[in-house]
Tab-separated table of C-alpha atoms and ligand atoms in Angstrom:
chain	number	residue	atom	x	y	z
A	1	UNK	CA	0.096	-18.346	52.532
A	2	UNK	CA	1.474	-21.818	51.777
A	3	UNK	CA	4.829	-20.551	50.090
A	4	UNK	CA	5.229	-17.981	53.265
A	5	UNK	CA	4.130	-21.203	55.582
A	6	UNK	CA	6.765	-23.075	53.969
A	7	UNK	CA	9.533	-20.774	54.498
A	8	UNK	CA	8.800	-20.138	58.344
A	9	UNK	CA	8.840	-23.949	58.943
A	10	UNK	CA	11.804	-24.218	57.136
A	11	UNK	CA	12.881	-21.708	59.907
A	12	UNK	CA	11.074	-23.744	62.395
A	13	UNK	CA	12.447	-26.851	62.256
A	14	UNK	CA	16.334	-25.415	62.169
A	15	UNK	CA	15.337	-23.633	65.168
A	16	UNK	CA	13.757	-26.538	66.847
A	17	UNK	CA	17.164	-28.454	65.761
A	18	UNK	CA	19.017	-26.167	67.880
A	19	UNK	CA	16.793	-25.405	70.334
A	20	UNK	CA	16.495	-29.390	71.054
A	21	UNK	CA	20.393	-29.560	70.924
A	22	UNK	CA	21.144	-26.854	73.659
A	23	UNK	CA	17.837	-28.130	75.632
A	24	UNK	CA	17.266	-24.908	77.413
A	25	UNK	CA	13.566	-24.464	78.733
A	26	UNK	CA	12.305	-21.580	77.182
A	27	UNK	CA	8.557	-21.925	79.603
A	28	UNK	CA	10.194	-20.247	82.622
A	29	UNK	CA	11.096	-16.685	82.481
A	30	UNK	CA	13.694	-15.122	84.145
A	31	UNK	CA	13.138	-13.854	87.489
A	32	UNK	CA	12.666	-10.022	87.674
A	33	UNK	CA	16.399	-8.268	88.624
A	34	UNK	CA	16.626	-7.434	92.291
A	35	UNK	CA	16.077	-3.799	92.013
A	36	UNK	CA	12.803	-4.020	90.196
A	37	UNK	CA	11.679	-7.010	92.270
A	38	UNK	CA	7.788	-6.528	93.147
A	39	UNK	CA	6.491	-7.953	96.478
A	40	UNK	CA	7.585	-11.183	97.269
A	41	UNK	CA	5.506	-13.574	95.664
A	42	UNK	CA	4.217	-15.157	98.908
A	43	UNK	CA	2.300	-12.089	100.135
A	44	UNK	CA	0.550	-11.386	96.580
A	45	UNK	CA	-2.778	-10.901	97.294
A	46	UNK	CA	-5.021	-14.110	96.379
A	47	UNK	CA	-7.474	-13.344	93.840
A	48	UNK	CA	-10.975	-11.713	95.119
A	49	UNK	CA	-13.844	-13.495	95.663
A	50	UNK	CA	-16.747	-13.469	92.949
A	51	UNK	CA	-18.608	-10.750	92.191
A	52	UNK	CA	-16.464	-9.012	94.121
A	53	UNK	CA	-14.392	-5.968	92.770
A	54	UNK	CA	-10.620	-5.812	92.911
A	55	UNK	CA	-8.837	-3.841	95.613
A	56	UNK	CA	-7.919	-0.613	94.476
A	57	UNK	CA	-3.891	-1.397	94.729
A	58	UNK	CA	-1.782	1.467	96.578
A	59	UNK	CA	-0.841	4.151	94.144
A	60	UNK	CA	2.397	5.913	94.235
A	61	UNK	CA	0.818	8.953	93.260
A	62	UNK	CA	-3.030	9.482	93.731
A	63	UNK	CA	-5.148	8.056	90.913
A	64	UNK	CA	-7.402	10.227	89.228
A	65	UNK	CA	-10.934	10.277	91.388
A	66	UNK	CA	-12.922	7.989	89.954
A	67	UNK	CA	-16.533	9.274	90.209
A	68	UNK	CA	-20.380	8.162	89.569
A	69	UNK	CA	-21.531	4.380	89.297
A	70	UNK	CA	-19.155	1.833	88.689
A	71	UNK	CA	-18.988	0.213	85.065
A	72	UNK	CA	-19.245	-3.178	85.512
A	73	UNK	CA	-17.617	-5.532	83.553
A	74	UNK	CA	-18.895	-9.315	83.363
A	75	UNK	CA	-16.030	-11.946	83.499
A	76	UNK	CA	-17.690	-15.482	82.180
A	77	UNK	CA	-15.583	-18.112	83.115
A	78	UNK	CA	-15.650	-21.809	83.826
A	79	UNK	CA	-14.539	-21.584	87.187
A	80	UNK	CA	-15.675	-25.359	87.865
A	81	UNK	CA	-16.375	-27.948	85.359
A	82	UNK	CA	-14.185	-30.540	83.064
A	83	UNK	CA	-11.524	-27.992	82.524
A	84	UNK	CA	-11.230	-25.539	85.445
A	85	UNK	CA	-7.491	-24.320	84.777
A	86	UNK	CA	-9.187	-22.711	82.017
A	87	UNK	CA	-11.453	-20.141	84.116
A	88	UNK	CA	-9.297	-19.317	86.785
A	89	UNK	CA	-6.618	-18.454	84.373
A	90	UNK	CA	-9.548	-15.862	82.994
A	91	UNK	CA	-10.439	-14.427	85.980
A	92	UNK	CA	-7.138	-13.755	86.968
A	93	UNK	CA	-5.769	-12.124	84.004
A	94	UNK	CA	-8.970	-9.588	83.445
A	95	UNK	CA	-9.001	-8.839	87.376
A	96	UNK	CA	-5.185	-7.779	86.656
A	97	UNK	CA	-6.539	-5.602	84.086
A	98	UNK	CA	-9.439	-3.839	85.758
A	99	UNK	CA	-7.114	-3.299	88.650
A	100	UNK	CA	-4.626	-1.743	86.556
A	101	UNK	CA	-7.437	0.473	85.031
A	102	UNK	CA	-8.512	1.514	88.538
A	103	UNK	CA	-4.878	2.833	89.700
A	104	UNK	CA	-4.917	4.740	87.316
A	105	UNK	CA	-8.876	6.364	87.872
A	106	UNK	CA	-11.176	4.063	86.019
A	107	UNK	CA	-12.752	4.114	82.770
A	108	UNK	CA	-14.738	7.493	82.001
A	109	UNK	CA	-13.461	8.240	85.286
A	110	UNK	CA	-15.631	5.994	87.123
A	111	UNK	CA	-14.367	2.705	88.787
A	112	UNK	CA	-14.958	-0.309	87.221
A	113	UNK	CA	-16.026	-3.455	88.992
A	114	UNK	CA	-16.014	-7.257	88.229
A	115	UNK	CA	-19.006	-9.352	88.138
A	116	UNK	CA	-17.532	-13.140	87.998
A	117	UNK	CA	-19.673	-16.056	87.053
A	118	UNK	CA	-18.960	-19.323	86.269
A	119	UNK	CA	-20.199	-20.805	83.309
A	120	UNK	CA	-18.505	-24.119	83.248
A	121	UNK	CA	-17.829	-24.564	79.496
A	122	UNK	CA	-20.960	-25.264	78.099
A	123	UNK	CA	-24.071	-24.094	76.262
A	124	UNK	CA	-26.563	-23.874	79.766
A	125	UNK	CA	-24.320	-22.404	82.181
A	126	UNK	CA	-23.302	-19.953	80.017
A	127	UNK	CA	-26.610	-19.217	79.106
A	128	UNK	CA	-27.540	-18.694	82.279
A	129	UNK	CA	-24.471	-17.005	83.648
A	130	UNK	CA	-25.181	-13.997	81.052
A	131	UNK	CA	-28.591	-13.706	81.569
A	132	UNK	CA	-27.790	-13.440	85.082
A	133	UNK	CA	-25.035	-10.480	84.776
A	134	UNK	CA	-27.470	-8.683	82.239
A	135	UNK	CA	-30.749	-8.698	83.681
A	136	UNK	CA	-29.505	-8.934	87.272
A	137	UNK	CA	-25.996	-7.363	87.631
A	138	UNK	CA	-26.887	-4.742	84.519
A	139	UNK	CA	-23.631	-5.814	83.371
A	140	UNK	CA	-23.483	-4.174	79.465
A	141	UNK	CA	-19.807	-5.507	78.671
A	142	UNK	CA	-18.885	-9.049	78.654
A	143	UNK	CA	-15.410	-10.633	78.641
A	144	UNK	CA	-15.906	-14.436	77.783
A	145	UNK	CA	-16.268	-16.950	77.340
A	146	UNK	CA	-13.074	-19.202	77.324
A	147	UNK	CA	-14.728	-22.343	75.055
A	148	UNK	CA	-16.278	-21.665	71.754
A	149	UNK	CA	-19.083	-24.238	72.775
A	150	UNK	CA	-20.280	-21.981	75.505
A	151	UNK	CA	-19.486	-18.767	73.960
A	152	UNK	CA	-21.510	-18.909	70.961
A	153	UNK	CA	-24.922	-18.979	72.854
A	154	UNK	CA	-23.587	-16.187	74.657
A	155	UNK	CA	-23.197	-14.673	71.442
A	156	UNK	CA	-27.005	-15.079	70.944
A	157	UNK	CA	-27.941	-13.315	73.853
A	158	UNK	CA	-25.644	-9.840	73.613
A	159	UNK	CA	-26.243	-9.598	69.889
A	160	UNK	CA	-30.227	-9.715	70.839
A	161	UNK	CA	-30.093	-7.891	74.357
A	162	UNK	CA	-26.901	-5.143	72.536
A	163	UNK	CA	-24.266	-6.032	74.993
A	164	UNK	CA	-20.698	-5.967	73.628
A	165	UNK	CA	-19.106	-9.309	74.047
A	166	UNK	CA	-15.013	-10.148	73.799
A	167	UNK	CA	-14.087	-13.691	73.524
A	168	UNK	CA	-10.668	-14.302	74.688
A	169	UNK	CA	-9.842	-17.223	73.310
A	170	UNK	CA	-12.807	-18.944	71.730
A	171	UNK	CA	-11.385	-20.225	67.932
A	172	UNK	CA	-14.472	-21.237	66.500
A	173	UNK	CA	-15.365	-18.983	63.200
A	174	UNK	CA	-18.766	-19.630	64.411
A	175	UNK	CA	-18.578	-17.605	67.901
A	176	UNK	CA	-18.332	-13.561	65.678
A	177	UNK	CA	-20.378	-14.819	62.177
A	178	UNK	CA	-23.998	-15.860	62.326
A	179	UNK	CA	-25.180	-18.700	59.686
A	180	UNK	CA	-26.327	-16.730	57.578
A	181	UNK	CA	-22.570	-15.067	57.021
A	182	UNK	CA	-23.480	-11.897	58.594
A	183	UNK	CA	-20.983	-10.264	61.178
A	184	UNK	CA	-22.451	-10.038	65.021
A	185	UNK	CA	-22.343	-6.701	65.722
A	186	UNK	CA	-21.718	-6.484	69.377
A	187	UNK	CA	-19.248	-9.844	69.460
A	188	UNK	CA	-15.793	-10.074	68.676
A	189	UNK	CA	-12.630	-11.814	70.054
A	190	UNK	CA	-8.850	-11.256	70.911
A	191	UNK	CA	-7.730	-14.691	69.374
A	192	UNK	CA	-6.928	-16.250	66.238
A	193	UNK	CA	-9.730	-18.936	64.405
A	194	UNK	CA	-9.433	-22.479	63.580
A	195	UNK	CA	-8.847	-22.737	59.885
A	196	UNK	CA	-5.415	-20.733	60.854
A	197	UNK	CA	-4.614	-22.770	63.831
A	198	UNK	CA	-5.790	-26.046	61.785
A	199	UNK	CA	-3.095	-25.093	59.145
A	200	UNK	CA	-0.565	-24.267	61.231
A	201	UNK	CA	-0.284	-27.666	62.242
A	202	UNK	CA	-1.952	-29.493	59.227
A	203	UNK	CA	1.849	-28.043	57.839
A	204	UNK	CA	3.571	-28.492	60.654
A	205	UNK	CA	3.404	-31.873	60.493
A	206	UNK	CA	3.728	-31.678	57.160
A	207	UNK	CA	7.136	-29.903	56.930
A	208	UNK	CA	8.235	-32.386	59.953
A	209	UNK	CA	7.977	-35.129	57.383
A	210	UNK	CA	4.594	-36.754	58.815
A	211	UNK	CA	2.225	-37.649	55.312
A	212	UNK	CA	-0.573	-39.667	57.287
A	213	UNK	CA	-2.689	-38.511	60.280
A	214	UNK	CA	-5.445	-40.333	62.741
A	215	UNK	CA	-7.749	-37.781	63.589
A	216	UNK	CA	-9.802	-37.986	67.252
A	217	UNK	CA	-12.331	-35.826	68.034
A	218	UNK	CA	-15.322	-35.014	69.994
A	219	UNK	CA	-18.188	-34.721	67.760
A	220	UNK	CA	-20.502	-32.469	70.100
A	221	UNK	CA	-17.995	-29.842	70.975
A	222	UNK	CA	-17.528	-27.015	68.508
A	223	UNK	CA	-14.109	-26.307	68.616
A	224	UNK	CA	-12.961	-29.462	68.676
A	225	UNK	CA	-14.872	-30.918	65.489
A	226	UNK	CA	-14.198	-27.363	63.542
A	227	UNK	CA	-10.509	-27.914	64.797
A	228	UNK	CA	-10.517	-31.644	63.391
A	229	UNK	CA	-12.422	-31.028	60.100
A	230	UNK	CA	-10.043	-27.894	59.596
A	231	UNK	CA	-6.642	-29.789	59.823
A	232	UNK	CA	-8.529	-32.653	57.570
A	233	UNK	CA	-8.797	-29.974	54.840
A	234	UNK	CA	-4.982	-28.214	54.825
A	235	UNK	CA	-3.353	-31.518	55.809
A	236	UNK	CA	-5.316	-33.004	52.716
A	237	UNK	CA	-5.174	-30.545	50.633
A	238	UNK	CA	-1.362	-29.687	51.383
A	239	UNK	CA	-0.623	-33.823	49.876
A	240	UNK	CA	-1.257	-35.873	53.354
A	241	UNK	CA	-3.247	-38.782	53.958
A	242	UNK	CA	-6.084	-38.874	56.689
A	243	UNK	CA	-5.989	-42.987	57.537
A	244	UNK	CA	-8.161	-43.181	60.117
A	245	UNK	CA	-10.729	-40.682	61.981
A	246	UNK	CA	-12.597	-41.682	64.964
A	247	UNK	CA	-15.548	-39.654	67.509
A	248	UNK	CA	-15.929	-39.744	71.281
A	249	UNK	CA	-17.850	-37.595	73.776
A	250	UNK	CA	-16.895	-35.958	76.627
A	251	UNK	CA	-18.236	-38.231	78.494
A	252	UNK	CA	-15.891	-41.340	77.687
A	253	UNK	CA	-12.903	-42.207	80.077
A	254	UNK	CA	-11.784	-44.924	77.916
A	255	UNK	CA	-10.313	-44.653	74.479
A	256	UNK	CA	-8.797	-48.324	74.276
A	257	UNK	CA	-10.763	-48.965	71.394
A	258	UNK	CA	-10.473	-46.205	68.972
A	259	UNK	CA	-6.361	-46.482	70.471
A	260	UNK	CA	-6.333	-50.079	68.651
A	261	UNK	CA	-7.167	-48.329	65.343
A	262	UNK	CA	-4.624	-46.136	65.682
A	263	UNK	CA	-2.269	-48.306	66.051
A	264	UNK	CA	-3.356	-50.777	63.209
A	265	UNK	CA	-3.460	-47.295	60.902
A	266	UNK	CA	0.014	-46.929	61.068
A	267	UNK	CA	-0.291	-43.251	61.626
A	268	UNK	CA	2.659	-41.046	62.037
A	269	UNK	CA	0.258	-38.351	63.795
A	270	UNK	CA	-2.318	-38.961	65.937
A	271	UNK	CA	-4.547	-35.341	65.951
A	272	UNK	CA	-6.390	-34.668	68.776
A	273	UNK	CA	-7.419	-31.109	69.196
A	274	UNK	CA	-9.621	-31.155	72.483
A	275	UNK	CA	-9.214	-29.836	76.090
A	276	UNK	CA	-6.528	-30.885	78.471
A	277	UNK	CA	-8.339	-33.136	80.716
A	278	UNK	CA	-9.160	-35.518	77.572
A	279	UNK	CA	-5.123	-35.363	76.188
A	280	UNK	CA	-4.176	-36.580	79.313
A	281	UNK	CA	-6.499	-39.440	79.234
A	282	UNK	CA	-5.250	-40.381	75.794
A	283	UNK	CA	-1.931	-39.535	75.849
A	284	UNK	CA	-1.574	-41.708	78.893
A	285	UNK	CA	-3.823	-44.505	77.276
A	286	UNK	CA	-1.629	-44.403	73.819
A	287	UNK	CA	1.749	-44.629	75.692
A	288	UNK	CA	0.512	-47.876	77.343
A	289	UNK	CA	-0.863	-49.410	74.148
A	290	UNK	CA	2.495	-48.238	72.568
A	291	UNK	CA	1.313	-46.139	69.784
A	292	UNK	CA	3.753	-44.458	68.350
A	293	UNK	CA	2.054	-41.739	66.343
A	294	UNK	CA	3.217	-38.008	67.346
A	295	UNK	CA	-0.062	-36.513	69.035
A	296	UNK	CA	-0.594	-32.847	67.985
A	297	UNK	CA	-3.483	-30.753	69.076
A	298	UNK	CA	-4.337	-27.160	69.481
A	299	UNK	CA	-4.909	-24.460	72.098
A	300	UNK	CA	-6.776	-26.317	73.892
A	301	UNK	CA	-3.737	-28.155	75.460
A	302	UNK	CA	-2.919	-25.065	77.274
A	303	UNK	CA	-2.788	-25.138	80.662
A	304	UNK	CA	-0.814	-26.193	83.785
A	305	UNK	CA	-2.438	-29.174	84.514
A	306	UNK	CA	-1.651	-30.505	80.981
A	307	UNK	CA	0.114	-34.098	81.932
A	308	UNK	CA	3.187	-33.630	80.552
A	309	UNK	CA	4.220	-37.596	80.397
A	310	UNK	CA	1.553	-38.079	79.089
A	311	UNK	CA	1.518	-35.719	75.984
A	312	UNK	CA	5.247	-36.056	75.948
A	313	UNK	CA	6.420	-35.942	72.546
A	314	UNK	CA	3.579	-34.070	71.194
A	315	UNK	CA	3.006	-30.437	69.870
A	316	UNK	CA	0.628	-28.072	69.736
A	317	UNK	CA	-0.396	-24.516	68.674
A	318	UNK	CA	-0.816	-21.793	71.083
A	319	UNK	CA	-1.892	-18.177	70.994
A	320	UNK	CA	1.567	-16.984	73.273
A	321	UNK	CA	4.723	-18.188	75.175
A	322	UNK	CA	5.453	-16.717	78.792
A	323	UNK	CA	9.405	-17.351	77.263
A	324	UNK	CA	9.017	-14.616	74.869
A	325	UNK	CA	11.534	-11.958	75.155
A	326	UNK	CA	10.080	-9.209	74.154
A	327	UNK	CA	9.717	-6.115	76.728
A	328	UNK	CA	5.655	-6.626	77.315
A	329	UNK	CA	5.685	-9.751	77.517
A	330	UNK	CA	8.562	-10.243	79.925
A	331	UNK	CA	6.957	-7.313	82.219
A	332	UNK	CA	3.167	-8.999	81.766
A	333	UNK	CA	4.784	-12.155	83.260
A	334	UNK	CA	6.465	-10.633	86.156
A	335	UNK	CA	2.982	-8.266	87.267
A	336	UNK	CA	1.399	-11.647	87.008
A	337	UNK	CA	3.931	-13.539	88.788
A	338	UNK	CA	3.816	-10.392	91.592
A	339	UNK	CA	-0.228	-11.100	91.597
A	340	UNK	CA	-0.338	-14.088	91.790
A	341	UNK	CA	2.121	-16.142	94.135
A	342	UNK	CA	4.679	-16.501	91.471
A	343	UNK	CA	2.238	-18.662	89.069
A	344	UNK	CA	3.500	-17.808	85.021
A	345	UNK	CA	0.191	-16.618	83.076
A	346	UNK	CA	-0.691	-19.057	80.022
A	347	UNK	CA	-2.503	-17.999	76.932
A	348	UNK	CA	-5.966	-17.997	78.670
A	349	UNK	CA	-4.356	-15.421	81.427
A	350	UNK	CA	-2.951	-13.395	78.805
A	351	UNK	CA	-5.550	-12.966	76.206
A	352	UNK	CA	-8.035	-12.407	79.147
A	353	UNK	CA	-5.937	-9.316	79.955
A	354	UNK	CA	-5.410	-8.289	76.419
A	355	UNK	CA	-9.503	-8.891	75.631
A	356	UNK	CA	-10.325	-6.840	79.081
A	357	UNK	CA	-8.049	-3.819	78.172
A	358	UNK	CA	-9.232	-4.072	74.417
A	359	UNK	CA	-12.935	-3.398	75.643
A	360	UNK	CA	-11.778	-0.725	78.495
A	361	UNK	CA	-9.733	1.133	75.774
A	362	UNK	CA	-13.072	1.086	73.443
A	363	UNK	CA	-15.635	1.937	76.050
A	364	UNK	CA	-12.627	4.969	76.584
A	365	UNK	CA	-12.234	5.606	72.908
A	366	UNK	CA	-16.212	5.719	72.632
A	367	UNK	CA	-16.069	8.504	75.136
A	368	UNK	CA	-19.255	7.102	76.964
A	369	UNK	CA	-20.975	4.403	78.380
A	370	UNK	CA	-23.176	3.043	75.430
A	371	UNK	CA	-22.541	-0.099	74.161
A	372	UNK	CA	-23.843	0.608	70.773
A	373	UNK	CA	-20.917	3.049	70.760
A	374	UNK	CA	-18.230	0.992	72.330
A	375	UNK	CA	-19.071	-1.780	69.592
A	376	UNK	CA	-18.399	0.343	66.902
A	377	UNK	CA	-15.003	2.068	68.678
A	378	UNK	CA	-13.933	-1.657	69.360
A	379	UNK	CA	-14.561	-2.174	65.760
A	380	UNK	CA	-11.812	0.612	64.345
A	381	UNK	CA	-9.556	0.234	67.409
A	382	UNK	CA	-5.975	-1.035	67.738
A	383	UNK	CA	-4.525	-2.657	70.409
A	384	UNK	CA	-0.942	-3.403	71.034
A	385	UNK	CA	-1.469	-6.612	73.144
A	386	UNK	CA	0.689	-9.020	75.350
A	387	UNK	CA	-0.312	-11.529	72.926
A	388	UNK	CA	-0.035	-9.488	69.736
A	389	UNK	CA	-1.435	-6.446	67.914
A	390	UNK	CA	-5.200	-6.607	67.072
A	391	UNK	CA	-6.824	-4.785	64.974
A	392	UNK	CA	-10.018	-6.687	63.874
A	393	UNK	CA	-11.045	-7.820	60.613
A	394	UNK	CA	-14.415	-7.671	58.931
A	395	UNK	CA	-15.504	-10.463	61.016
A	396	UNK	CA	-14.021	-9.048	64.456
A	397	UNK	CA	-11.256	-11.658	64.129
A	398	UNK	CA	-7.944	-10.101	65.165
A	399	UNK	CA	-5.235	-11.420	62.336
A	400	UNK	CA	-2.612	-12.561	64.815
A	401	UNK	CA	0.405	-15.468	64.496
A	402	UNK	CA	0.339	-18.717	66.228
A	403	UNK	CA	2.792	-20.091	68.624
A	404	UNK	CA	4.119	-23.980	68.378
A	405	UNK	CA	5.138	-25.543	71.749
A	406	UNK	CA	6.336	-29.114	72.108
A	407	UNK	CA	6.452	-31.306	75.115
A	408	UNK	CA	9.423	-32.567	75.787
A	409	UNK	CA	11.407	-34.782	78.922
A	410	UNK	CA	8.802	-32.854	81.130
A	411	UNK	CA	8.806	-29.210	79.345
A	412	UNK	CA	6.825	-27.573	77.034
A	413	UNK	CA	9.512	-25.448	74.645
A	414	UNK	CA	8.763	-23.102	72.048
A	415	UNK	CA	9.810	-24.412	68.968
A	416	UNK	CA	8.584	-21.255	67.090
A	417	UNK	CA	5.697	-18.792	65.710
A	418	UNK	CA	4.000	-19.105	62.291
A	419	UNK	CA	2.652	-15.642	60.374
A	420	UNK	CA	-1.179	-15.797	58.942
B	501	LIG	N1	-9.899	-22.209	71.658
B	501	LIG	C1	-10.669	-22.984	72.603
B	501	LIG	C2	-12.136	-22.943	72.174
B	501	LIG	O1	-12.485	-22.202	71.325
B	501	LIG	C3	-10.516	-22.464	74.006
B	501	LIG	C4	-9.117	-22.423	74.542
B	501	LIG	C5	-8.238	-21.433	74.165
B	501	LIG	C6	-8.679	-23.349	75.440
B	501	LIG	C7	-6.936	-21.360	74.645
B	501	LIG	C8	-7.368	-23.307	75.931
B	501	LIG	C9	-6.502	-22.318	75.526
B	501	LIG	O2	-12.957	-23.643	72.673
């Protein structure tokens, strides 16, 4: 992996040579050609309320009738909470999904309806939000949750109550393996884990010619400790030096404090692999104290709201980039933009979708409505996703590359993908 990791970067920073010499922003896609234009933006329909299902969307030719009971699909999401991009972003790209299944006659040929609820990005909410679309909703398929934190007591609940779960984009190893090593049957995921996404930049930085790193991290969130003690390991073990490492909660609004340190370390990297709202609070406090160490982070920088001053300068890893030219990606971007007012889909948008047609293709491929089934179809499947192709490991992990973005003079560019 190393030798392979050193080649692409190689690759990497040439292209991010040229890249930063012609400047062109690679985050906004073209817009669609004239004759294939969709709707204009302004009169896509807004997303539907909760727990309610999607419009059926006029058909050009009659859908297949879809008959019987709906299948209903729960969508767990942290639609309010510290980091609320994240949720909407998940709603909206599996309601794109389930309506795209329903024009064309269901699943089983029976509709399939959404059952939204938030569950905020942590342990109790989540709890409670899938207890809720079990017991109440009868809800046997689950798509969520966003944040590893809240989606591995979810975990605990389908694997006991045999309701097939699909993370999009929870990293954490911990989310599809138990403790005691064992697989979880009835969870899996449509992302890549940490110790990939850890490396990726652990040799990022690396190959950028960064040999010391500051590592910040909140020690009660899963992700973002596994994130922090993951770089540790491949930046160590790959000849850097960790000079400094430092723990905050959630809670804290001031980082002054471990900020000195950081500067007195001498860093040339400051890691910090949590959720936007936080790298905006840093970022912004680091730029005032003058710190000069290049902040790098992980997926969990994705999203519109990240501050862009404030992490300018910085990179991070990603699962996708809306600037990707391939066919399904360019034509995923455009349905979204035609959706949904003209907003581009980030990574949580786009695995959603590729995690919600995953499970509708397995509950297909299973033939029936049985989740025991569908677990083991979703198991063998393989999916040719907007994000990448996933077939799933022995651990339900899909083996899938990483994007780097870096922020830049107000843009986030794509400076390139790594291979596992
Ligand atoms: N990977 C993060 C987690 O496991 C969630 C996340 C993914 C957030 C992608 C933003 C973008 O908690």
């Amino acid at each position: 992996m190393s030798k392979r990791l050193f080649v692409v970067f190689s690759l990497l920073i040439i292209a991010s040579m040229v890249l930063s010499a012609c400047a062109t922003p690679t985050q906004a896609p073209p817009p669609p050609p004239a004759e294939t234009a969709a709707p204009a933006a302004t009169e896509a329909p807004a997303a539907p309320a909760a727990t309610e299902a999607p419009a059926a969307p006029a058909a050009t030719e009659a859908p297949a009738a879809a008959s019987g009971e709906p299948i209903k699909i729960g969508i767990l999401a942290p639609l309010s909470g510290a980091n609320p991009t994240f949720g909407v972003s998940t709603r909206d790209g599996s309601l794109l999904a389930i309506k795209e299944w329903n024009a064309k006659g269901g699943v089983l040929g029976r509709k399939i309806e959404a059952v939204i609820a938030d569950s905020q990005c942590e342990a109790d909410p989540a709890v409670n939000a899938a207890n809720k679309v079990i017991d109440q909703d009868g809800v046997k398929y689950i798509v969520g949750e966003v944040c590893s934190k809240a989606s591995i007591p979810i975990s605990e609940i389908v694997n006991e109550k045999k309701v097939v779960q699909i993370s999009p984009t929870s990293t954490n190893p911990s989310v599809t393996v138990a403790q005691d090593g064992k697989v979880k049957p009835f969870t899996f995921r449509a992302c890549f884990i940490d110790p990939f996404q850890g490396t990726v930049m652990a040799k990022f930085a690396l190959e950028k010619g960064y040999k010391t790193a500051f590592i910040m991290f909140d020690q009660g969130n899963d992700y973002v400790r596994g994130l922090a003690e993951f770089f540790e390991k491949a930046f160590t073990e790959a000849g850097g030096q960790i000079v400094g490492k430092e723990t905050y909660t959630s809670q804290d609004t001031d980082f002054s404090a471990i900020l000195t340190k950081v500067a007195e370390s001498k860093a040339e990297v400051l890691f910090l692999p949590d959720y936007y709202p936080i790298v905006n609070l840093v970022g912004a406090q680091a730029k005032d104290k003058g710190v000069t160490a290049v902040m790098m982070g992980g997926d969990g920088w994705d999203s519109g709201d990240l501050d862009v001053k404030a992490a300018d300068g910085g990179f991070y890893s990603n699962h996708y980039d809306p600037g990707d030219t391939r066919e399904i990606v360019q034509s995923w971007v455009k349905n979204y933009q035609t959706e949904y007012g003209g907003a581009t889909p980030d990574a949580l948008a786009t695995l959603s979708y590729d995690a919600t047609n995953l499970l509708l293709a397995a509950i297909q491929a299973a033939g029936v409505d049985d989740p025991d089934k569908v677990k083991d179809a979703m198991a063998a499947l393989k999916w040719e996703g907007v994000s990448g192709t996933i077939t799933f490991d022995a651990n339900h992990n899909p083996i899938k590359s990483a994007a780097v973005i870096g922020v830049k003079d107000g843009k986030k560019s794509y400076i390139g993908t790594v291979n596992p």
